[in-house]
PDB file of C-alpha atoms in Angstrom:
ATOM      1  CA  MET A 188      26.040  57.148  51.119  1.00 31.00           C
ATOM      2  CA  SER A 189      24.726  59.217  48.222  1.00 38.00           C
ATOM      3  CA  THR A 190      24.023  58.034  44.702  1.00 39.00           C
ATOM      4  CA  ALA A 191      26.605  59.344  42.229  1.00 44.00           C
ATOM      5  CA  THR A 192      25.305  57.570  39.117  1.00 46.00           C
ATOM      6  CA  ASP A 193      22.044  55.877  38.268  1.00 50.00           C
ATOM      7  CA  GLY A 194      21.960  52.848  40.556  1.00 56.00           C
ATOM      8  CA  ILE A 195      25.653  53.203  41.488  1.00 73.00           C
ATOM      9  CA  GLN A 196      26.463  54.626  44.920  1.00 83.00           C
ATOM     10  CA  ALA A 197      29.296  57.052  45.527  1.00 84.00           C
ATOM     11  CA  GLY A 198      32.449  55.041  46.224  1.00 89.00           C
ATOM     12  CA  MET A 199      31.367  52.058  44.127  1.00 93.00           C
ATOM     13  CA  PRO A 200      33.431  50.963  41.109  1.00 96.00           C
ATOM     14  CA  CYS A 201      31.457  52.418  38.206  1.00 97.00           C
ATOM     15  CA  TRP A 202      33.662  52.107  35.114  1.00 98.00           C
ATOM     16  CA  VAL A 203      36.778  50.540  33.590  1.00 98.00           C
ATOM     17  CA  ASP A 204      38.850  51.381  30.541  1.00 98.00           C
ATOM     18  CA  ALA A 205      42.035  50.139  28.916  1.00 98.00           C
ATOM     19  CA  MET A 206      44.821  52.417  27.696  1.00 97.00           C
ATOM     20  CA  LEU A 207      46.291  50.767  24.594  1.00 97.00           C
ATOM     21  CA  SER A 208      48.873  51.503  21.906  1.00 96.00           C
ATOM     22  CA  ASP A 209      46.607  50.025  19.218  1.00 97.00           C
ATOM     23  CA  VAL A 210      42.860  50.402  19.796  1.00 97.00           C
ATOM     24  CA  GLU A 211      41.977  48.602  16.551  1.00 97.00           C
ATOM     25  CA  ALA A 212      43.946  45.569  17.719  1.00 98.00           C
ATOM     26  CA  GLY A 213      42.214  45.875  21.095  1.00 98.00           C
ATOM     27  CA  LYS A 214      38.821  45.837  19.390  1.00 98.00           C
ATOM     28  CA  ARG A 215      39.727  42.631  17.578  1.00 98.00           C
ATOM     29  CA  PHE A 216      41.022  40.985  20.771  1.00 98.00           C
ATOM     30  CA  TYR A 217      38.192  41.902  23.126  1.00 98.00           C
ATOM     31  CA  GLY A 218      35.548  41.635  20.442  1.00 98.00           C
ATOM     32  CA  GLU A 219      36.436  37.989  19.935  1.00 98.00           C
ATOM     33  CA  LEU A 220      37.107  37.261  23.606  1.00 98.00           C
ATOM     34  CA  PHE A 221      33.987  38.809  25.151  1.00 98.00           C
ATOM     35  CA  GLY A 222      31.691  39.385  22.176  1.00 98.00           C
ATOM     36  CA  TRP A 223      31.959  43.164  22.554  1.00 98.00           C
ATOM     37  CA  THR A 224      30.945  45.685  19.910  1.00 98.00           C
ATOM     38  CA  PHE A 225      32.396  49.197  19.800  1.00 98.00           C
ATOM     39  CA  GLU A 226      31.569  52.845  19.203  1.00 97.00           C
ATOM     40  CA  ASP A 227      34.209  55.551  18.696  1.00 95.00           C
ATOM     41  CA  ALA A 228      33.423  58.848  20.474  1.00 90.00           C
ATOM     42  CA  GLY A 229      35.349  60.710  17.753  1.00 90.00           C
ATOM     43  CA  SER A 230      38.435  62.880  17.487  1.00 90.00           C
ATOM     44  CA  GLU A 231      37.017  65.520  19.863  1.00 90.00           C
ATOM     45  CA  TYR A 232      37.325  62.961  22.672  1.00 90.00           C
ATOM     46  CA  GLY A 233      40.583  61.366  21.548  1.00 91.00           C
ATOM     47  CA  HIS A 234      38.835  58.421  19.851  1.00 94.00           C
ATOM     48  CA  TYR A 235      37.745  57.060  23.210  1.00 96.00           C
ATOM     49  CA  THR A 236      35.980  53.858  22.171  1.00 98.00           C
ATOM     50  CA  HIS A 237      33.054  52.483  24.160  1.00 98.00           C
ATOM     51  CA  ALA A 238      32.522  48.731  24.371  1.00 98.00           C
ATOM     52  CA  PHE A 239      29.067  47.146  24.458  1.00 98.00           C
ATOM     53  CA  HIS A 240      27.800  43.686  25.337  1.00 98.00           C
ATOM     54  CA  ASP A 241      24.282  42.862  24.160  1.00 97.00           C
ATOM     55  CA  GLY A 242      23.879  46.569  23.438  1.00 97.00           C
ATOM     56  CA  LYS A 243      24.812  47.686  26.958  1.00 97.00           C
ATOM     57  CA  ASN A 244      27.849  49.841  27.755  1.00 97.00           C
ATOM     58  CA  VAL A 245      30.387  47.788  29.731  1.00 98.00           C
ATOM     59  CA  ALA A 246      33.877  49.311  29.272  1.00 98.00           C
ATOM     60  CA  ALA A 247      36.046  51.397  26.960  1.00 98.00           C
ATOM     61  CA  LEU A 248      39.338  51.297  25.060  1.00 98.00           C
ATOM     62  CA  ALA A 249      41.448  54.420  24.644  1.00 97.00           C
ATOM     63  CA  PRO A 250      44.590  55.178  22.617  1.00 96.00           C
ATOM     64  CA  LYS A 251      47.622  56.095  24.705  1.00 93.00           C
ATOM     65  CA  PRO A 252      48.434  59.787  24.146  1.00 85.00           C
ATOM     66  CA  ASP A 253      52.047  59.040  25.044  1.00 83.00           C
ATOM     67  CA  GLY A 254      53.740  55.741  24.166  1.00 79.00           C
ATOM     68  CA  ARG A 255      55.621  55.813  27.466  1.00 83.00           C
ATOM     69  CA  MET A 256      52.386  55.426  29.415  1.00 87.00           C
ATOM     70  CA  PRO A 257      51.594  51.947  30.756  1.00 91.00           C
ATOM     71  CA  THR A 258      49.336  49.577  28.858  1.00 95.00           C
ATOM     72  CA  THR A 259      46.774  48.870  31.522  1.00 97.00           C
ATOM     73  CA  TRP A 260      43.159  48.542  32.633  1.00 98.00           C
ATOM     74  CA  SER A 261      41.980  51.274  35.014  1.00 98.00           C
ATOM     75  CA  VAL A 262      39.050  51.191  37.433  1.00 98.00           C
ATOM     76  CA  TYR A 263      36.992  54.287  38.322  1.00 98.00           C
ATOM     77  CA  PHE A 264      35.084  54.900  41.552  1.00 97.00           C
ATOM     78  CA  ALA A 265      31.843  56.874  41.491  1.00 96.00           C
ATOM     79  CA  SER A 266      31.718  60.305  43.108  1.00 96.00           C
ATOM     80  CA  ASP A 267      29.017  62.934  43.441  1.00 94.00           C
ATOM     81  CA  ASP A 268      31.709  65.639  43.778  1.00 97.00           C
ATOM     82  CA  ALA A 269      35.074  64.915  42.156  1.00 97.00           C
ATOM     83  CA  THR A 270      36.662  68.051  43.620  1.00 97.00           C
ATOM     84  CA  ALA A 271      35.703  67.023  47.158  1.00 97.00           C
ATOM     85  CA  THR A 272      36.967  63.486  46.506  1.00 98.00           C
ATOM     86  CA  ALA A 273      40.283  64.936  45.298  1.00 98.00           C
ATOM     87  CA  GLY A 274      40.547  66.813  48.587  1.00 98.00           C
ATOM     88  CA  ARG A 275      40.014  63.627  50.593  1.00 98.00           C
ATOM     89  CA  ILE A 276      42.611  61.810  48.479  1.00 98.00           C
ATOM     90  CA  ARG A 277      45.236  64.453  49.253  1.00 98.00           C
ATOM     91  CA  ALA A 278      44.309  64.597  52.949  1.00 98.00           C
ATOM     92  CA  ALA A 279      44.615  60.799  53.246  1.00 98.00           C
ATOM     93  CA  GLY A 280      48.108  60.730  51.750  1.00 98.00           C
ATOM     94  CA  GLY A 281      47.309  60.026  48.105  1.00 98.00           C
ATOM     95  CA  GLN A 282      48.349  61.996  45.034  1.00 98.00           C
ATOM     96  CA  ILE A 283      46.322  63.513  42.206  1.00 98.00           C
ATOM     97  CA  VAL A 284      47.738  62.474  38.833  1.00 96.00           C
ATOM     98  CA  THR A 285      45.250  64.235  36.528  1.00 95.00           C
ATOM     99  CA  GLY A 286      42.211  66.454  37.023  1.00 89.00           C
ATOM    100  CA  PRO A 287      39.539  66.875  38.091  1.00 97.00           C
ATOM    101  CA  VAL A 288      38.681  67.710  34.482  1.00 97.00           C
ATOM    102  CA  ALA A 289      35.322  67.937  32.726  1.00 96.00           C
ATOM    103  CA  VAL A 290      34.874  65.541  29.799  1.00 94.00           C
ATOM    104  CA  GLY A 291      32.269  67.383  27.751  1.00 92.00           C
ATOM    105  CA  PRO A 292      28.728  66.549  28.876  1.00 94.00           C
ATOM    106  CA  PHE A 293      29.768  63.036  29.901  1.00 95.00           C
ATOM    107  CA  GLY A 294      31.108  63.837  33.374  1.00 96.00           C
ATOM    108  CA  THR A 295      34.180  64.842  35.373  1.00 97.00           C
ATOM    109  CA  MET A 296      37.145  62.574  35.943  1.00 97.00           C
ATOM    110  CA  LEU A 297      40.369  62.473  37.844  1.00 97.00           C
ATOM    111  CA  MET A 298      43.205  59.985  38.159  1.00 97.00           C
ATOM    112  CA  ALA A 299      44.945  59.472  41.478  1.00 98.00           C
ATOM    113  CA  ALA A 300      47.440  57.224  43.242  1.00 98.00           C
ATOM    114  CA  ASP A 301      46.995  55.743  46.700  1.00 98.00           C
ATOM    115  CA  PRO A 302      49.832  55.886  49.299  1.00 97.00           C
ATOM    116  CA  GLY A 303      51.166  52.574  47.973  1.00 96.00           C
ATOM    117  CA  GLY A 304      51.359  53.887  44.404  1.00 97.00           C
ATOM    118  CA  ALA A 305      48.367  52.105  42.840  1.00 98.00           C
ATOM    119  CA  VAL A 306      46.609  54.316  40.277  1.00 97.00           C
ATOM    120  CA  PHE A 307      42.813  54.543  40.045  1.00 98.00           C
ATOM    121  CA  GLY A 308      40.193  56.859  38.626  1.00 98.00           C
ATOM    122  CA  VAL A 309      37.248  58.805  40.019  1.00 98.00           C
ATOM    123  CA  TRP A 310      34.162  59.567  37.926  1.00 98.00           C
ATOM    124  CA  GLN A 311      31.478  62.169  38.615  1.00 97.00           C
ATOM    125  CA  ALA A 312      28.718  61.290  36.193  1.00 96.00           C
ATOM    126  CA  GLY A 313      27.140  63.611  33.695  1.00 94.00           C
ATOM    127  CA  SER A 314      25.384  61.989  30.764  1.00 94.00           C
ATOM    128  CA  HIS A 315      27.638  58.917  31.063  1.00 95.00           C
ATOM    129  CA  LYS A 316      26.444  57.086  34.168  1.00 94.00           C
ATOM    130  CA  GLY A 317      28.914  54.199  34.103  1.00 96.00           C
ATOM    131  CA  PHE A 318      28.224  50.500  33.703  1.00 97.00           C
ATOM    132  CA  GLU A 319      24.942  49.594  32.040  1.00 97.00           C
ATOM    133  CA  LYS A 320      25.673  45.944  32.776  1.00 96.00           C
ATOM    134  CA  ARG A 321      27.870  44.317  35.401  1.00 96.00           C
ATOM    135  CA  GLY A 322      28.224  40.996  37.210  1.00 95.00           C
ATOM    136  CA  GLU A 323      27.138  39.036  34.129  1.00 96.00           C
ATOM    137  CA  PRO A 324      29.181  37.260  31.431  1.00 97.00           C
ATOM    138  CA  GLY A 325      30.836  39.788  29.139  1.00 98.00           C
ATOM    139  CA  SER A 326      30.949  42.562  31.732  1.00 98.00           C
ATOM    140  CA  TYR A 327      32.834  43.861  34.778  1.00 98.00           C
ATOM    141  CA  GLY A 328      32.715  41.731  37.888  1.00 96.00           C
ATOM    142  CA  TRP A 329      35.247  42.856  40.499  1.00 95.00           C
ATOM    143  CA  ALA A 330      38.346  44.950  41.219  1.00 97.00           C
ATOM    144  CA  GLU A 331      41.050  44.712  43.840  1.00 97.00           C
ATOM    145  CA  VAL A 332      44.186  46.662  44.629  1.00 97.00           C
ATOM    146  CA  TRP A 333      47.463  44.724  44.858  1.00 97.00           C
ATOM    147  CA  THR A 334      49.782  46.516  47.246  1.00 97.00           C
ATOM    148  CA  TRP A 335      52.944  46.102  49.308  1.00 96.00           C
ATOM    149  CA  ASP A 336      51.659  48.241  52.193  1.00 94.00           C
ATOM    150  CA  ALA A 337      48.266  47.358  53.693  1.00 94.00           C
ATOM    151  CA  LYS A 338      48.858  49.577  56.737  1.00 94.00           C
ATOM    152  CA  ALA A 339      48.999  52.658  54.508  1.00 94.00           C
ATOM    153  CA  VAL A 340      46.388  51.582  51.978  1.00 96.00           C
ATOM    154  CA  ASP A 341      43.550  50.299  54.199  1.00 95.00           C
ATOM    155  CA  PRO A 342      42.959  53.566  56.088  1.00 96.00           C
ATOM    156  CA  PHE A 343      43.279  55.488  52.808  1.00 97.00           C
ATOM    157  CA  TYR A 344      40.286  53.775  51.185  1.00 96.00           C
ATOM    158  CA  GLU A 345      38.334  54.010  54.438  1.00 94.00           C
ATOM    159  CA  ALA A 346      38.915  57.779  54.539  1.00 96.00           C
ATOM    160  CA  VAL A 347      38.389  58.521  50.835  1.00 97.00           C
ATOM    161  CA  PHE A 348      35.398  56.312  50.028  1.00 95.00           C
ATOM    162  CA  GLY A 349      34.032  55.424  53.455  1.00 92.00           C
ATOM    163  CA  PHE A 350      34.740  51.722  53.033  1.00 92.00           C
ATOM    164  CA  ASN A 351      34.745  49.226  55.853  1.00 90.00           C
ATOM    165  CA  VAL A 352      37.777  46.942  55.498  1.00 89.00           C
ATOM    166  CA  TYR A 353      37.327  43.311  56.568  1.00 88.00           C
ATOM    167  CA  ASP A 354      40.255  40.905  56.734  1.00 88.00           C
ATOM    168  CA  VAL A 355      39.370  37.550  55.143  1.00 85.00           C
ATOM    169  CA  SER A 356      42.926  36.216  54.875  1.00 76.00           C
ATOM    170  CA  GLU A 357      42.151  32.914  56.556  1.00 75.00           C
ATOM    171  CA  GLU A 358      39.392  32.114  54.089  1.00 72.00           C
ATOM    172  CA  ALA A 359      41.371  33.350  51.064  1.00 63.00           C
ATOM    173  CA  SER A 360      44.730  31.777  52.071  1.00 70.00           C
ATOM    174  CA  VAL A 361      46.484  35.057  51.197  1.00 81.00           C
ATOM    175  CA  ASP A 362      46.704  38.446  52.944  1.00 87.00           C
ATOM    176  CA  PHE A 363      43.362  39.656  51.613  1.00 91.00           C
ATOM    177  CA  ALA A 364      40.669  42.109  52.718  1.00 92.00           C
ATOM    178  CA  ILE A 365      37.305  43.065  51.243  1.00 91.00           C
ATOM    179  CA  TRP A 366      35.709  46.500  51.086  1.00 92.00           C
ATOM    180  CA  THR A 367      32.066  47.086  51.930  1.00 90.00           C
ATOM    181  CA  PRO A 368      30.228  50.413  51.751  1.00 86.00           C
ATOM    182  CA  GLY A 369      29.847  52.324  54.986  1.00 77.00           C
ATOM    183  CA  GLY A 370      26.718  51.202  56.778  1.00 65.00           C
ATOM    184  CA  ALA A 371      26.572  47.870  54.949  1.00 63.00           C
ATOM    185  CA  ARG A 372      26.867  44.564  56.762  1.00 63.00           C
ATOM    186  CA  GLY A 373      30.270  42.941  56.552  1.00 59.00           C
ATOM    187  CA  GLY A 374      30.660  39.958  54.274  1.00 64.00           C
ATOM    188  CA  ALA A 375      31.218  38.915  50.690  1.00 68.00           C
ATOM    189  CA  GLU A 376      27.590  39.550  49.733  1.00 73.00           C
ATOM    190  CA  SER A 377      28.023  43.316  50.213  1.00 81.00           C
ATOM    191  CA  ALA A 378      31.668  43.628  49.100  1.00 89.00           C
ATOM    192  CA  VAL A 379      32.484  46.098  46.324  1.00 92.00           C
ATOM    193  CA  GLY A 380      36.211  45.427  45.973  1.00 94.00           C
ATOM    194  CA  GLY A 381      39.260  44.096  47.727  1.00 94.00           C
ATOM    195  CA  ARG A 382      42.879  44.471  48.731  1.00 96.00           C
ATOM    196  CA  VAL A 383      45.659  41.913  48.267  1.00 95.00           C
ATOM    197  CA  VAL A 384      49.125  42.205  49.835  1.00 96.00           C
ATOM    198  CA  MET A 385      51.929  41.016  47.597  1.00 94.00           C
ATOM    199  CA  ASP A 386      54.551  38.830  49.257  1.00 89.00           C
ATOM    200  CA  ASP A 387      57.889  37.217  48.397  1.00 87.00           C
ATOM    201  CA  ARG A 388      56.261  35.252  45.572  1.00 86.00           C
ATOM    202  CA  TYR A 389      56.184  38.509  43.599  1.00 88.00           C
ATOM    203  CA  PRO A 390      59.193  40.465  42.316  1.00 90.00           C
ATOM    204  CA  LYS A 391      59.921  43.539  44.402  1.00 89.00           C
ATOM    205  CA  GLU A 392      59.960  45.682  41.280  1.00 92.00           C
ATOM    206  CA  MET A 393      56.284  44.901  40.615  1.00 93.00           C
ATOM    207  CA  PRO A 394      54.379  48.148  41.223  1.00 95.00           C
ATOM    208  CA  ALA A 395      51.189  48.352  43.232  1.00 97.00           C
ATOM    209  CA  HIS A 396      48.222  48.152  40.879  1.00 97.00           C
ATOM    210  CA  PHE A 397      44.531  47.450  40.440  1.00 98.00           C
ATOM    211  CA  LEU A 398      43.358  44.196  38.879  1.00 98.00           C
ATOM    212  CA  THR A 399      40.037  44.220  37.010  1.00 98.00           C
ATOM    213  CA  TYR A 400      37.944  41.050  36.724  1.00 98.00           C
ATOM    214  CA  PHE A 401      35.498  40.307  33.919  1.00 98.00           C
ATOM    215  CA  VAL A 402      32.770  37.696  34.306  1.00 98.00           C
ATOM    216  CA  VAL A 403      32.817  34.822  31.787  1.00 98.00           C
ATOM    217  CA  GLU A 404      30.825  31.649  31.231  1.00 97.00           C
ATOM    218  CA  ASP A 405      33.836  29.313  31.015  1.00 97.00           C
ATOM    219  CA  CYS A 406      37.147  30.388  32.545  1.00 98.00           C
ATOM    220  CA  ASP A 407      39.223  27.643  30.908  1.00 98.00           C
ATOM    221  CA  ALA A 408      37.794  28.281  27.447  1.00 98.00           C
ATOM    222  CA  VAL A 409      38.520  31.995  27.742  1.00 98.00           C
ATOM    223  CA  VAL A 410      42.112  31.291  28.813  1.00 98.00           C
ATOM    224  CA  ARG A 411      42.572  29.073  25.756  1.00 98.00           C
ATOM    225  CA  ALA A 412      41.182  31.885  23.576  1.00 98.00           C
ATOM    226  CA  VAL A 413      43.624  34.374  25.128  1.00 98.00           C
ATOM    227  CA  GLN A 414      46.520  32.077  24.262  1.00 98.00           C
ATOM    228  CA  ARG A 415      45.226  31.538  20.730  1.00 98.00           C
ATOM    229  CA  MET A 416      45.124  35.317  20.209  1.00 98.00           C
ATOM    230  CA  ARG A 417      48.711  35.715  21.466  1.00 98.00           C
ATOM    231  CA  GLY A 418      47.842  36.963  24.907  1.00 98.00           C
ATOM    232  CA  ARG A 419      49.560  35.586  27.999  1.00 98.00           C
ATOM    233  CA  VAL A 420      48.481  33.631  31.051  1.00 98.00           C
ATOM    234  CA  ARG A 421      49.798  35.216  34.251  1.00 96.00           C
ATOM    235  CA  ARG A 422      48.027  32.783  36.577  1.00 94.00           C
ATOM    236  CA  GLU A 423      46.496  29.505  35.466  1.00 97.00           C
ATOM    237  CA  PRO A 424      42.795  28.848  36.178  1.00 97.00           C
ATOM    238  CA  GLN A 425      42.107  27.954  39.784  1.00 94.00           C
ATOM    239  CA  ASP A 426      39.072  27.445  41.987  1.00 93.00           C
ATOM    240  CA  THR A 427      38.098  29.783  44.839  1.00 87.00           C
ATOM    241  CA  PRO A 428      35.015  30.068  47.060  1.00 82.00           C
ATOM    242  CA  TYR A 429      33.846  32.844  44.711  1.00 84.00           C
ATOM    243  CA  GLY A 430      34.372  31.115  41.365  1.00 91.00           C
ATOM    244  CA  ARG A 431      37.003  29.760  38.978  1.00 96.00           C
ATOM    245  CA  PHE A 432      39.360  32.510  37.857  1.00 96.00           C
ATOM    246  CA  ALA A 433      42.571  33.201  35.952  1.00 98.00           C
ATOM    247  CA  VAL A 434      44.820  36.214  35.430  1.00 97.00           C
ATOM    248  CA  VAL A 435      45.777  36.938  31.834  1.00 98.00           C
ATOM    249  CA  ALA A 436      47.137  39.697  29.602  1.00 98.00           C
ATOM    250  CA  ASP A 437      45.926  40.795  26.193  1.00 98.00           C
ATOM    251  CA  ASP A 438      48.188  40.774  23.139  1.00 98.00           C
ATOM    252  CA  GLN A 439      49.431  44.272  24.020  1.00 98.00           C
ATOM    253  CA  GLY A 440      50.283  43.454  27.639  1.00 97.00           C
ATOM    254  CA  ALA A 441      47.297  44.813  29.590  1.00 98.00           C
ATOM    255  CA  ASP A 442      46.624  42.517  32.566  1.00 98.00           C
ATOM    256  CA  PHE A 443      43.117  41.562  33.682  1.00 98.00           C
ATOM    257  CA  ALA A 444      41.346  38.623  35.280  1.00 98.00           C
ATOM    258  CA  VAL A 445      38.406  36.484  34.206  1.00 98.00           C
ATOM    259  CA  ILE A 446      36.074  34.638  36.555  1.00 97.00           C
ATOM    260  CA  ASP A 447      33.302  32.096  36.139  1.00 97.00           C
ATOM    261  CA  LEU A 448      30.954  32.828  39.026  1.00 92.00           C
ATOM    262  CA  SER A 449      28.940  29.674  38.375  1.00 87.00           C
ATOM    263  CA  GLN A 450      31.817  27.468  39.577  1.00 71.00           C
ATOM    264  CA  PRO A 451      32.572  28.297  43.224  1.00 70.00           C
ATOM    265  CA  GLU A 452      34.915  25.961  45.027  1.00 64.00           C
ATOM    266  CA  ARG A 453      33.019  23.600  47.295  1.00 53.00           C
ATOM    267  CA  PRO A 454      34.211  22.881  50.829  1.00 48.00           C
ATOM    268  CA  GLU A 455      35.705  19.456  51.391  1.00 49.00           C
ATOM    269  CA  GLY A 456      33.115  16.805  52.152  1.00 47.00           C
ATOM    270  CA  GLU A 457      30.325  18.285  50.020  1.00 45.00           C
TER     271      GLU A 457
END
């Protein structure tokens, strides 16, 4: 598998951004929640606003060009040829929503939807390589697609990004699979993302979507901060073999998850 960005292989999640109605409110929310600082790219680039943690680029906030667009976090997968990736998306049954389009010297992006309807991005790096920090508190940690149709979605991501799909439902206690890069050994240590199948616990009108996780030092404290800042808790903190996590929404309705990787659930008897 080739390298699409510095240190980030093609097919790996390389970037996340949030599309918001009010970027200034988003800066206040995420600045307090994660300790992020911000830099506006200017009017030429639609006031796309980069977020930094300890001086390292970790995410971005962008104003919605159309108020009818969803308020959401999006994940981008690295590509060394966005046009070729777009071709694989179409051939595998997905749809191109936008692009590929060059974003100045920064790179080339496209937005697409998988056969289940979940929207994601693809990024071919120019001067913007993607995450400068990940897997640490205050930065991106994980992404997974929530779908109604695993039989359509699993082969799609295998074909487009070369992922191996491993079912770990028994361990996770839900219909869950992890993605590993082609050629990598199967297992959580090499996983780059995952797939969850929604069941009758979820309303049928809930669309397929990606869920972005950010790493935090204290899951419960972050959830309390979200509530204090008028965000919402979608799923209360709970322990898993990977860490203690919760699903929340910011004060504008964008869903995301937070996870404390230092608190994995221990097997009974330990």
